[in-house]
Coordinates of C-alpha atoms in Angstrom, one line a residue:
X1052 CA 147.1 53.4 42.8
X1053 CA 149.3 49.9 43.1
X1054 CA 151.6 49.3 46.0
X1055 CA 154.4 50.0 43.4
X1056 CA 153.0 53.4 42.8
X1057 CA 152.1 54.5 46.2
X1058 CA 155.9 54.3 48.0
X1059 CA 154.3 54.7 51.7
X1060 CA 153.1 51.1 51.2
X1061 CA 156.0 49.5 50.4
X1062 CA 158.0 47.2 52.7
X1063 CA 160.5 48.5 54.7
X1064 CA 163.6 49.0 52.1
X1065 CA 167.2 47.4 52.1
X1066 CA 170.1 47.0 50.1
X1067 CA 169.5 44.3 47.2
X1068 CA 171.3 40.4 47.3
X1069 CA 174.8 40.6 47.3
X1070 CA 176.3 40.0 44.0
X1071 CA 177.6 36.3 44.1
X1072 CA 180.7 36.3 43.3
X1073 CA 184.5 34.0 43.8
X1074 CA 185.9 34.3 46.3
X1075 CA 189.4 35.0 46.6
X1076 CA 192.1 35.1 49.5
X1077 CA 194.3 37.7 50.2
X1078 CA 196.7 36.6 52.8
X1079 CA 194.0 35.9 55.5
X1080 CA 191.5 37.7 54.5
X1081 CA 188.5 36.5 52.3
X1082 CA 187.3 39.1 49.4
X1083 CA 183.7 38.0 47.6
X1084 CA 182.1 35.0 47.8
X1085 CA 179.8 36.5 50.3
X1086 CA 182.3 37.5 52.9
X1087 CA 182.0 40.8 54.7
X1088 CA 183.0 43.6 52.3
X1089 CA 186.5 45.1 52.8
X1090 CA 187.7 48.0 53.6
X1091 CA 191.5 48.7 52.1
X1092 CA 193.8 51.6 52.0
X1093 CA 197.0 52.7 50.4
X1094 CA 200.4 54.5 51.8
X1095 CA 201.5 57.7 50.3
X1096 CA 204.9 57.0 52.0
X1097 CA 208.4 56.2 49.5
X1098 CA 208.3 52.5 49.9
X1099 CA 211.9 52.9 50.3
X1100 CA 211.8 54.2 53.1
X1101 CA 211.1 50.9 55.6
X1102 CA 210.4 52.4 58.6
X1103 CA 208.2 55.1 57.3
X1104 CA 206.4 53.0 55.6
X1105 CA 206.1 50.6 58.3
X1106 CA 204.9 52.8 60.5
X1107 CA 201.9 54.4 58.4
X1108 CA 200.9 50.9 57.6
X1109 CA 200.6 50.1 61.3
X1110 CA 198.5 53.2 61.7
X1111 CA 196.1 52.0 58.8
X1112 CA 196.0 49.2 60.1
X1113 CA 194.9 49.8 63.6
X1114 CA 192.2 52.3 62.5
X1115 CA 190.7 49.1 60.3
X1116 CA 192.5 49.3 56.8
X1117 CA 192.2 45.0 56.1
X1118 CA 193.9 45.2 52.9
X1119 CA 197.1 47.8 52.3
X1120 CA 198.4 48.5 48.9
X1121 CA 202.0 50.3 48.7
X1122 CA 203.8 51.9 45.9
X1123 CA 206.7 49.6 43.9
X1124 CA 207.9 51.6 41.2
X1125 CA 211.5 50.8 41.7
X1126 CA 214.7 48.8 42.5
X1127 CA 214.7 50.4 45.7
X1128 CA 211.0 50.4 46.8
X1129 CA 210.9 46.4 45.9
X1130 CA 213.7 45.3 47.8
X1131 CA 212.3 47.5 50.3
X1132 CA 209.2 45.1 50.7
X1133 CA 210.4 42.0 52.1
X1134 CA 212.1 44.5 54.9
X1135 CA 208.5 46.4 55.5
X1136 CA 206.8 42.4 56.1
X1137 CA 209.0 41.8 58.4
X1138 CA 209.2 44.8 60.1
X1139 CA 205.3 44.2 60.3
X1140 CA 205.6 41.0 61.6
X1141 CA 208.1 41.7 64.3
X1142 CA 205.4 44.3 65.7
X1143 CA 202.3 41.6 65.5
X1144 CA 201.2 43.0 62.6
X1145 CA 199.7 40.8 59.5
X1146 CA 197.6 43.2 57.6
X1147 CA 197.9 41.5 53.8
X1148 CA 200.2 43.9 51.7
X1149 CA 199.5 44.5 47.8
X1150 CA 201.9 45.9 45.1
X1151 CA 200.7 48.5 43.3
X1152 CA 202.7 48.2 40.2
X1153 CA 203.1 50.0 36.6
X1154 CA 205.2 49.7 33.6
X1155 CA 208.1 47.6 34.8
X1156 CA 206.3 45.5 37.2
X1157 CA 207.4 42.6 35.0
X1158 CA 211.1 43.7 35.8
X1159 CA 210.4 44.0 39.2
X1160 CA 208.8 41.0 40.5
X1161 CA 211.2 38.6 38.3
X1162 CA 214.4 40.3 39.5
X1163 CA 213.5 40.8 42.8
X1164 CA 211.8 37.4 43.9
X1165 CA 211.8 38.3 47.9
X1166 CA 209.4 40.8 46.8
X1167 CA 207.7 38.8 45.0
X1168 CA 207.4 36.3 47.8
X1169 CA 206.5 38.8 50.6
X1170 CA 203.2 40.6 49.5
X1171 CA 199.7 38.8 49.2
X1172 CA 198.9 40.6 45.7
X1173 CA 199.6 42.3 42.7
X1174 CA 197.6 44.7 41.5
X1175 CA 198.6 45.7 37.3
X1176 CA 197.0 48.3 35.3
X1177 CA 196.2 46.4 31.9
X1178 CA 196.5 50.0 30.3
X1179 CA 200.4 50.7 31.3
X1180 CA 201.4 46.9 31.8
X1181 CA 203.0 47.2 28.2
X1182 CA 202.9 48.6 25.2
X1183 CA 202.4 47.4 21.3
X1184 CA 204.2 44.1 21.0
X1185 CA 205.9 44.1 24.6
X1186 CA 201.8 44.0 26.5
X1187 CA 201.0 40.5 25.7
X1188 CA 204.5 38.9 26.9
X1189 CA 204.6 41.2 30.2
X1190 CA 201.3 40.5 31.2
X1191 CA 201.7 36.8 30.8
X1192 CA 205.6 37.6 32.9
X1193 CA 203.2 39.0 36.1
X1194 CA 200.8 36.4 36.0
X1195 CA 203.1 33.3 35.5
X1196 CA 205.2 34.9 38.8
X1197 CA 201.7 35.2 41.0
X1198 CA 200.6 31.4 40.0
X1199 CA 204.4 30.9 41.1
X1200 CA 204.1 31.7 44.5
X1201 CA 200.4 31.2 45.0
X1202 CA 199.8 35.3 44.8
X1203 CA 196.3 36.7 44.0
X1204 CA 196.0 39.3 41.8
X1205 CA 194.0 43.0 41.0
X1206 CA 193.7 43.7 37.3
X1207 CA 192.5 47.2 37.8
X1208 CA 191.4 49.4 34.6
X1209 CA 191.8 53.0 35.0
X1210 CA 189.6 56.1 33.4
X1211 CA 193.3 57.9 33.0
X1212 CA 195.3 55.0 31.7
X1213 CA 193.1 53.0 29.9
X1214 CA 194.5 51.1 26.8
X1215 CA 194.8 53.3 24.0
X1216 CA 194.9 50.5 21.2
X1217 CA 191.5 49.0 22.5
X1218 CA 189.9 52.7 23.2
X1219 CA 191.0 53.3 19.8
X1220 CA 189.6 49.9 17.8
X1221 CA 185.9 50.6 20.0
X1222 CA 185.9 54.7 18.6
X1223 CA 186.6 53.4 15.1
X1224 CA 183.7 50.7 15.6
X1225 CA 181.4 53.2 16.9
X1226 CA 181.6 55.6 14.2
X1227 CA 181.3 53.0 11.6
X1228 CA 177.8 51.9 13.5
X1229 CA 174.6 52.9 12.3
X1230 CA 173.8 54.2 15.5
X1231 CA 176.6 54.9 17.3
X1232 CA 176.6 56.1 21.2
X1233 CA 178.9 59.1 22.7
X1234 CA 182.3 59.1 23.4
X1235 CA 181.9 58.7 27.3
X1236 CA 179.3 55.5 26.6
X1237 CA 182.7 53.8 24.1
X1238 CA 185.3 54.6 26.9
X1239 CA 183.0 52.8 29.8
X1240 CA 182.7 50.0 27.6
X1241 CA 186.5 50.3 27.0
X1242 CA 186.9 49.8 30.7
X1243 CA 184.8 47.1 31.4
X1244 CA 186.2 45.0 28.1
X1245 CA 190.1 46.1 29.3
X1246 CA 189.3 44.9 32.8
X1247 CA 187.3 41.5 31.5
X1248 CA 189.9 40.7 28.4
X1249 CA 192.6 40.7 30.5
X1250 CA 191.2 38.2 33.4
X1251 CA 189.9 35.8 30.4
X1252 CA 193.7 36.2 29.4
X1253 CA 195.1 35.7 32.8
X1254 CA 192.9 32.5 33.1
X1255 CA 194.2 30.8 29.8
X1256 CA 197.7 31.6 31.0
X1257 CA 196.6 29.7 34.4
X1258 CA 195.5 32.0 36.8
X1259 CA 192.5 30.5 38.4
X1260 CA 189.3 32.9 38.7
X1261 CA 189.9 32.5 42.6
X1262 CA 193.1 34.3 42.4
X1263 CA 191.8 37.5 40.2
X1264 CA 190.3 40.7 41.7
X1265 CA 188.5 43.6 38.9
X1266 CA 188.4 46.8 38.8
X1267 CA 188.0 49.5 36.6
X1268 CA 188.0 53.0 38.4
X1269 CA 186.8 56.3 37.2
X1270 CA 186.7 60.0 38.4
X1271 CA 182.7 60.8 37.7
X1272 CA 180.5 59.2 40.1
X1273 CA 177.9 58.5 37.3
X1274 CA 180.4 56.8 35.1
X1275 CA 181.6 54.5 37.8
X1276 CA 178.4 53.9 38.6
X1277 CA 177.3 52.9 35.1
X1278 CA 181.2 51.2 34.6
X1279 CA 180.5 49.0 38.1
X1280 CA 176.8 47.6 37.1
X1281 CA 178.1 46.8 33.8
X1282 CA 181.7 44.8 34.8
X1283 CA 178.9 43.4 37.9
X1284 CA 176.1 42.0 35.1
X1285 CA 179.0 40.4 32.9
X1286 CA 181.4 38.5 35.2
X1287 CA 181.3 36.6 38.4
X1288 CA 185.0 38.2 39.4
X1289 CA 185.3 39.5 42.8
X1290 CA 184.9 43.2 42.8
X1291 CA 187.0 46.3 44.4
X1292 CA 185.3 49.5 44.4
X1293 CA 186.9 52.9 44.1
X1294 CA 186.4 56.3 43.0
X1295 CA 189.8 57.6 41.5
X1296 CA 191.1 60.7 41.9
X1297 CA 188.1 61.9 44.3
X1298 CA 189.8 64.9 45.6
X1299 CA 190.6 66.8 49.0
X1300 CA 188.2 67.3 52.3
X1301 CA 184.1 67.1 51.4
X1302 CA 184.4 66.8 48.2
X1303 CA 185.9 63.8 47.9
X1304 CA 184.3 62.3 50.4
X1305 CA 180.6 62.9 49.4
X1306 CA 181.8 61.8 46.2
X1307 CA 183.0 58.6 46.4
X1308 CA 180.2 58.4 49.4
X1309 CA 177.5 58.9 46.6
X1310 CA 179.0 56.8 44.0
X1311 CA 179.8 53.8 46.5
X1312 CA 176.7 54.0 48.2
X1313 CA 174.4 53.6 45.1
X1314 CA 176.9 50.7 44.3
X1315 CA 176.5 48.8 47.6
X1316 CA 173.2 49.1 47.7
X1317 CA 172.6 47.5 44.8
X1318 CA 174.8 44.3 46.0
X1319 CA 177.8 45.3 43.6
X1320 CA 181.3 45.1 45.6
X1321 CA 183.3 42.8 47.9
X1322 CA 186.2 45.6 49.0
X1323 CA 186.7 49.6 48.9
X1324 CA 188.7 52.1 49.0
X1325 CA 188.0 55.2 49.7
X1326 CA 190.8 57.9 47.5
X1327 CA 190.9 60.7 49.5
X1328 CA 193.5 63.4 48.6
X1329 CA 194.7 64.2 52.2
X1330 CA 194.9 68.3 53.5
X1331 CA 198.8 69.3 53.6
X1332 CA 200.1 67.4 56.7
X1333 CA 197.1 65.5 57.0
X1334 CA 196.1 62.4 59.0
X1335 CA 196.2 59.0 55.8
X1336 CA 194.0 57.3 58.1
X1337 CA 190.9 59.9 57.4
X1338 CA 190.2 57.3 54.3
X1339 CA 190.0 54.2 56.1
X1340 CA 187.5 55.9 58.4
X1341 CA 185.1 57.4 55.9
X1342 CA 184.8 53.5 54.6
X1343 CA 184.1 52.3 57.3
X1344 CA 181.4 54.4 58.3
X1345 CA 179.9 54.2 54.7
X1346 CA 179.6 50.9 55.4
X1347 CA 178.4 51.1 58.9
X1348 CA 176.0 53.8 58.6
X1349 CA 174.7 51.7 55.6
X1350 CA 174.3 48.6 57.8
X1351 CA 176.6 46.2 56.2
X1352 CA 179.5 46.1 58.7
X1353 CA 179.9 47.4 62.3
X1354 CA 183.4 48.6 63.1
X1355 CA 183.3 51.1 65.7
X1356 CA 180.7 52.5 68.6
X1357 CA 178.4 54.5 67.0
X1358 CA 178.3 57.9 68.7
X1359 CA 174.5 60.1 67.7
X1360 CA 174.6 63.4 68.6
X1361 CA 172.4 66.0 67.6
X1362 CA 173.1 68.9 65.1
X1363 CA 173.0 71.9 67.6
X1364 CA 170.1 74.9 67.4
X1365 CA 169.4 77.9 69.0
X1366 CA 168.4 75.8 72.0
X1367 CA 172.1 74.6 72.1
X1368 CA 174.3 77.7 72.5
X1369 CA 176.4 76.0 75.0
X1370 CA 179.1 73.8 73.8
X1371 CA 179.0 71.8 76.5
X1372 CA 177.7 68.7 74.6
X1373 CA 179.8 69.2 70.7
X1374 CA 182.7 68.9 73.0
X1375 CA 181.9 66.4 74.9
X1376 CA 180.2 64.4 71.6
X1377 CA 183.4 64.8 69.7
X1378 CA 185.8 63.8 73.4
X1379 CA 183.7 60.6 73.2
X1380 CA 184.1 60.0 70.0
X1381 CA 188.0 60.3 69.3
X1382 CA 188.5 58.5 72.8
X1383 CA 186.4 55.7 71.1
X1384 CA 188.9 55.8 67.6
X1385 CA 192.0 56.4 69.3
X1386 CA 191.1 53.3 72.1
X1387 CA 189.4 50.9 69.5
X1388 CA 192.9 49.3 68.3
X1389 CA 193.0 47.7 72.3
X1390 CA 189.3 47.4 72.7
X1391 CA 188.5 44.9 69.6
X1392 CA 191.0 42.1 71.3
X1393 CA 189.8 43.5 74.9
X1394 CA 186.0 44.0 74.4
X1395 CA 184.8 41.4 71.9
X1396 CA 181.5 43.5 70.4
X1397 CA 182.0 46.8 71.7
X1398 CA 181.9 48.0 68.4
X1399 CA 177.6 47.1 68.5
X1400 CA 177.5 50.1 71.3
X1401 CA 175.4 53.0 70.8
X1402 CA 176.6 56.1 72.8
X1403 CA 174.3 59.0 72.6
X1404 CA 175.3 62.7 73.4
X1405 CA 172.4 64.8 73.0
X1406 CA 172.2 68.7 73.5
X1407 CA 168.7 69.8 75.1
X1408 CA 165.4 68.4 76.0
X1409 CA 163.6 68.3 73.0
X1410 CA 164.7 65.1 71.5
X1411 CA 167.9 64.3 74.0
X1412 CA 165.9 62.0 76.6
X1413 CA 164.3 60.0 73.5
X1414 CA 167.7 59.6 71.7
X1415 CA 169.3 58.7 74.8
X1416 CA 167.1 55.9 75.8
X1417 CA 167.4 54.5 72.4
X1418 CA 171.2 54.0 73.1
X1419 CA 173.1 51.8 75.1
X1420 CA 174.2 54.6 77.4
X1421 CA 173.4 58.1 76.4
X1422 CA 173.2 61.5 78.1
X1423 CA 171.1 65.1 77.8
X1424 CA 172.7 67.6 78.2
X1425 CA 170.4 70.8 79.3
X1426 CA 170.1 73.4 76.5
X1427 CA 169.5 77.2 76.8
X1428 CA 167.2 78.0 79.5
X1429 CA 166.8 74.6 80.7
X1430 CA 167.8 73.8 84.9
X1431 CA 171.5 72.9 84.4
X1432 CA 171.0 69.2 85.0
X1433 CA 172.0 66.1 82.4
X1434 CA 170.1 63.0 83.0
X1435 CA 172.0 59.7 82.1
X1436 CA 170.1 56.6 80.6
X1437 CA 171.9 53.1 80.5
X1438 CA 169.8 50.3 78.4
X1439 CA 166.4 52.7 78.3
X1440 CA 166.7 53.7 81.7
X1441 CA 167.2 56.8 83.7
X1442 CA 170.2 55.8 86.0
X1443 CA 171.4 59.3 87.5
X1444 CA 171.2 62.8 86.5
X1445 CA 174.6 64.7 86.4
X1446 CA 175.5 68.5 87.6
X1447 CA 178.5 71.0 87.6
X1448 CA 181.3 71.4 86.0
X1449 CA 182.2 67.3 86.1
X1450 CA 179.6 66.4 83.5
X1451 CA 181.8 65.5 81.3
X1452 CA 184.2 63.5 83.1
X1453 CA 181.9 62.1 85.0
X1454 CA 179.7 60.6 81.9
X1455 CA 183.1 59.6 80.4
X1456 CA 184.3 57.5 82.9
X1457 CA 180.4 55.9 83.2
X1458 CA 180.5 55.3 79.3
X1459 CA 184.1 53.2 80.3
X1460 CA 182.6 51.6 83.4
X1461 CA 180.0 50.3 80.7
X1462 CA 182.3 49.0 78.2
X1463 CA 184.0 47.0 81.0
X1464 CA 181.0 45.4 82.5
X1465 CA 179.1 44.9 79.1
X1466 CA 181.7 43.4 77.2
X1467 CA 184.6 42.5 79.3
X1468 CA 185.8 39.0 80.6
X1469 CA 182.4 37.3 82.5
X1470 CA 180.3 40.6 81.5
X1471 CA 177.5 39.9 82.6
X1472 CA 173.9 40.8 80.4
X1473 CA 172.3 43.9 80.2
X1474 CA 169.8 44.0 82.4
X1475 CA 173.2 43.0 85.1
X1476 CA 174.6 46.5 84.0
X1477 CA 171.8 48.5 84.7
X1478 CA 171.0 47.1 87.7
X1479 CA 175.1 47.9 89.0
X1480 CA 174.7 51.6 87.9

């Protein structure tokens, strides 16, 4: 048996070479070209509505979002914009914004120039930009308005909108062929042509490659999987990942998990979003958090403090340490917007909140600070370990508050101003 054959002699695995390819900037922020991949997000506020929109972006923004995309589907909603940038600005916010136009986005950005001038991109679907004689000219309108104020732009194919007359001419082609593939095979290849004719148009108009983002978003994770490797092995365009329309709670988020993972790993994408349908009521931000721990648990980005805790078992009837696991954690979240200017690196800790004996001392020395709790049966005692080592052992009712306020004592000595190194922490515990 080869070393091919025989996986438990490979070498260790990792995600393949990023896919090279141009960069382009968004505002301030770099997207391909080998800079750290991106995690975006979109409002589901009416853009008319300034402060509202303001607002949610803020919140995005704090939890991570880089990149925010916003609704312009009317008079109202573009001379909104101009109002939400500043309204941004005034509150120290810069997060890059990004039009998400369709069908009059022409209209739009040439009667409304302020809006124009005030987000970093456009993003156009090249399936509802225009129809029959009208596509070609407003196309050519948007584009000729970005390279007028130095805008970048997304041209971002959709599964649900995709253009009808170049679907159509592909079907025709394909029955006429003496071996012609299925329907689903003509429409991926109707994506990935619709996404890649329309940059190759955008460049003859003048629209450098530096300035264009692709995309071509489906709803099945093996289509977009097969859509993304194909647009990745014919272009050099930066590329945003997405899975449309991925639904509400688990669902979507194993989806576009699995569909973005495989992706990733295989070097294909320079910025994500993660389209989660949010419960009734629910939190918008729940998106920019599941990308950015796909990308963290993956190993491509650190954004946050990674908290381990175990699963619970019959050893674990207490809930002494879920509670305490899931205190730590949303402390972390909700604190992170003040601790990334604070703290520089906190987000590289490793907090562990472990629930019995079995594997709780191991896990905990493995973090930077880490606790077991005792499980059923066990003498109610929960040991503390900062950098490997046993520093103190914790009892009563305080457990919890007491470990809290050690993980914060941490945070300040590790990585505040004149922190000292690790072995300095340890030794003050």
């Amino acid at each position: 048996m080869n070393k091919l054959e025989n996986p438990l002699q490979n070498d260790i695995a990792g995600p393949a070479p990023r896919h090279r390819t141009t960069q382009v900037m968004v505002g301030n922020v770099a997207v391909g070209g080998g800079a750290p991949i991106v995690v975006q997000s979109m409002t589901n506020t009416d853009t008319a509505d300034v402060q509202g929109t303001v607002d949610q972006i803020i919140r995005l923004a704090n939890t991570g979002s880089e990149l925010v995309r916003i609704t312009v589907d009317r008079e109202e909603a573009a001379a909104a914009v101009p109002h939400i940038r500043d309204g941004l600005r005034k509150r120290g916010v810069t997060v890059p914004l990004i039009g998400d136009f369709h069908y009059i986005g022409h209209k739009l950005l040439a009667e409304y120039p302020a809006c124009a001038e005030a987000l970093d991109k456009y993003r156009i679907n090249p399936g509802n930009v225009g129809f029959k004689d009208k596509r070609d000219s407003q196309f050519a309108d948007i584009v000729e308005i970005a390279i007028k104020n130095n805008k970048a732009v997304r041209i971002g194919a959709n599964w649900g909108s995709l253009d009808q007359e170049l679907l159509t001419k592909l079907m025709e082609e394909n029955a006429n062929s003496a071996t012609p593939r299925d329907a689903r095979a003509v429409t991926r290849e109707a994506m990935v042509q619709s996404a890649l004719l329309s940059a190759a148009r955008a460049e003859e108009i003048g629209l450098p490659k530096n300035k264009m983002v692709l995309s071509a978003k489906v709803s099945s994770v093996q289509d977009l999987i097969a859509v993304y490797q194909d647009l990745a092995s014919r272009s050099d365009y930066a590329i945003h990942l997405g899975l449309t329309e991925a639904g509400m709670g688990s669902k979507g988020i194993v989806a576009s998990a699995a569909a973005l993972g495989i992706l990733l790993q295989q070097g294909i994408g320079d910025t994500i979003r993660i389209s989660l349908t949010p419960e009734p009521g629910g939190d918008r931000t729940l998106e920019v958090q599941v990308a950015q721990e796909l990308l963290q648990t993956m190993g491509f980005r650190t954004f946050v403090p990674l908290v381990a805790a175990c699963p619970g078992c019959g050893r674990t009837t207490s809930t002494t340490f879920q509670e305490l696991a899931r205190s730590i954690q949303d402390f972390i979240r909700t604190e992170m917007p003040e601790w990334r200017s604070r703290y520089p690196g906190v987000e590289n800790l490793h907090v562990a909140v472990m629930g019995c004996i079995v594997n709780g001392p191991g896990e905990s020395k493995h973090a930077n600070i880490g606790i077991s709790l005792p499980g059923t049966g066990e003498t109610p005692a929960a040991p503390v370990f900062v950098d490997g080592q046993k520093v103190k052992t914790l009892r009563g009712p305080t457990i919890a508050t007491e470990f809290k306020a050690m993980v914060i004592d941490y945070i300040e000595k590790r990585y505040g101003q004149g922190a000292g190194s690790s072995e300095a922490v340890t030794a003050a515990e």
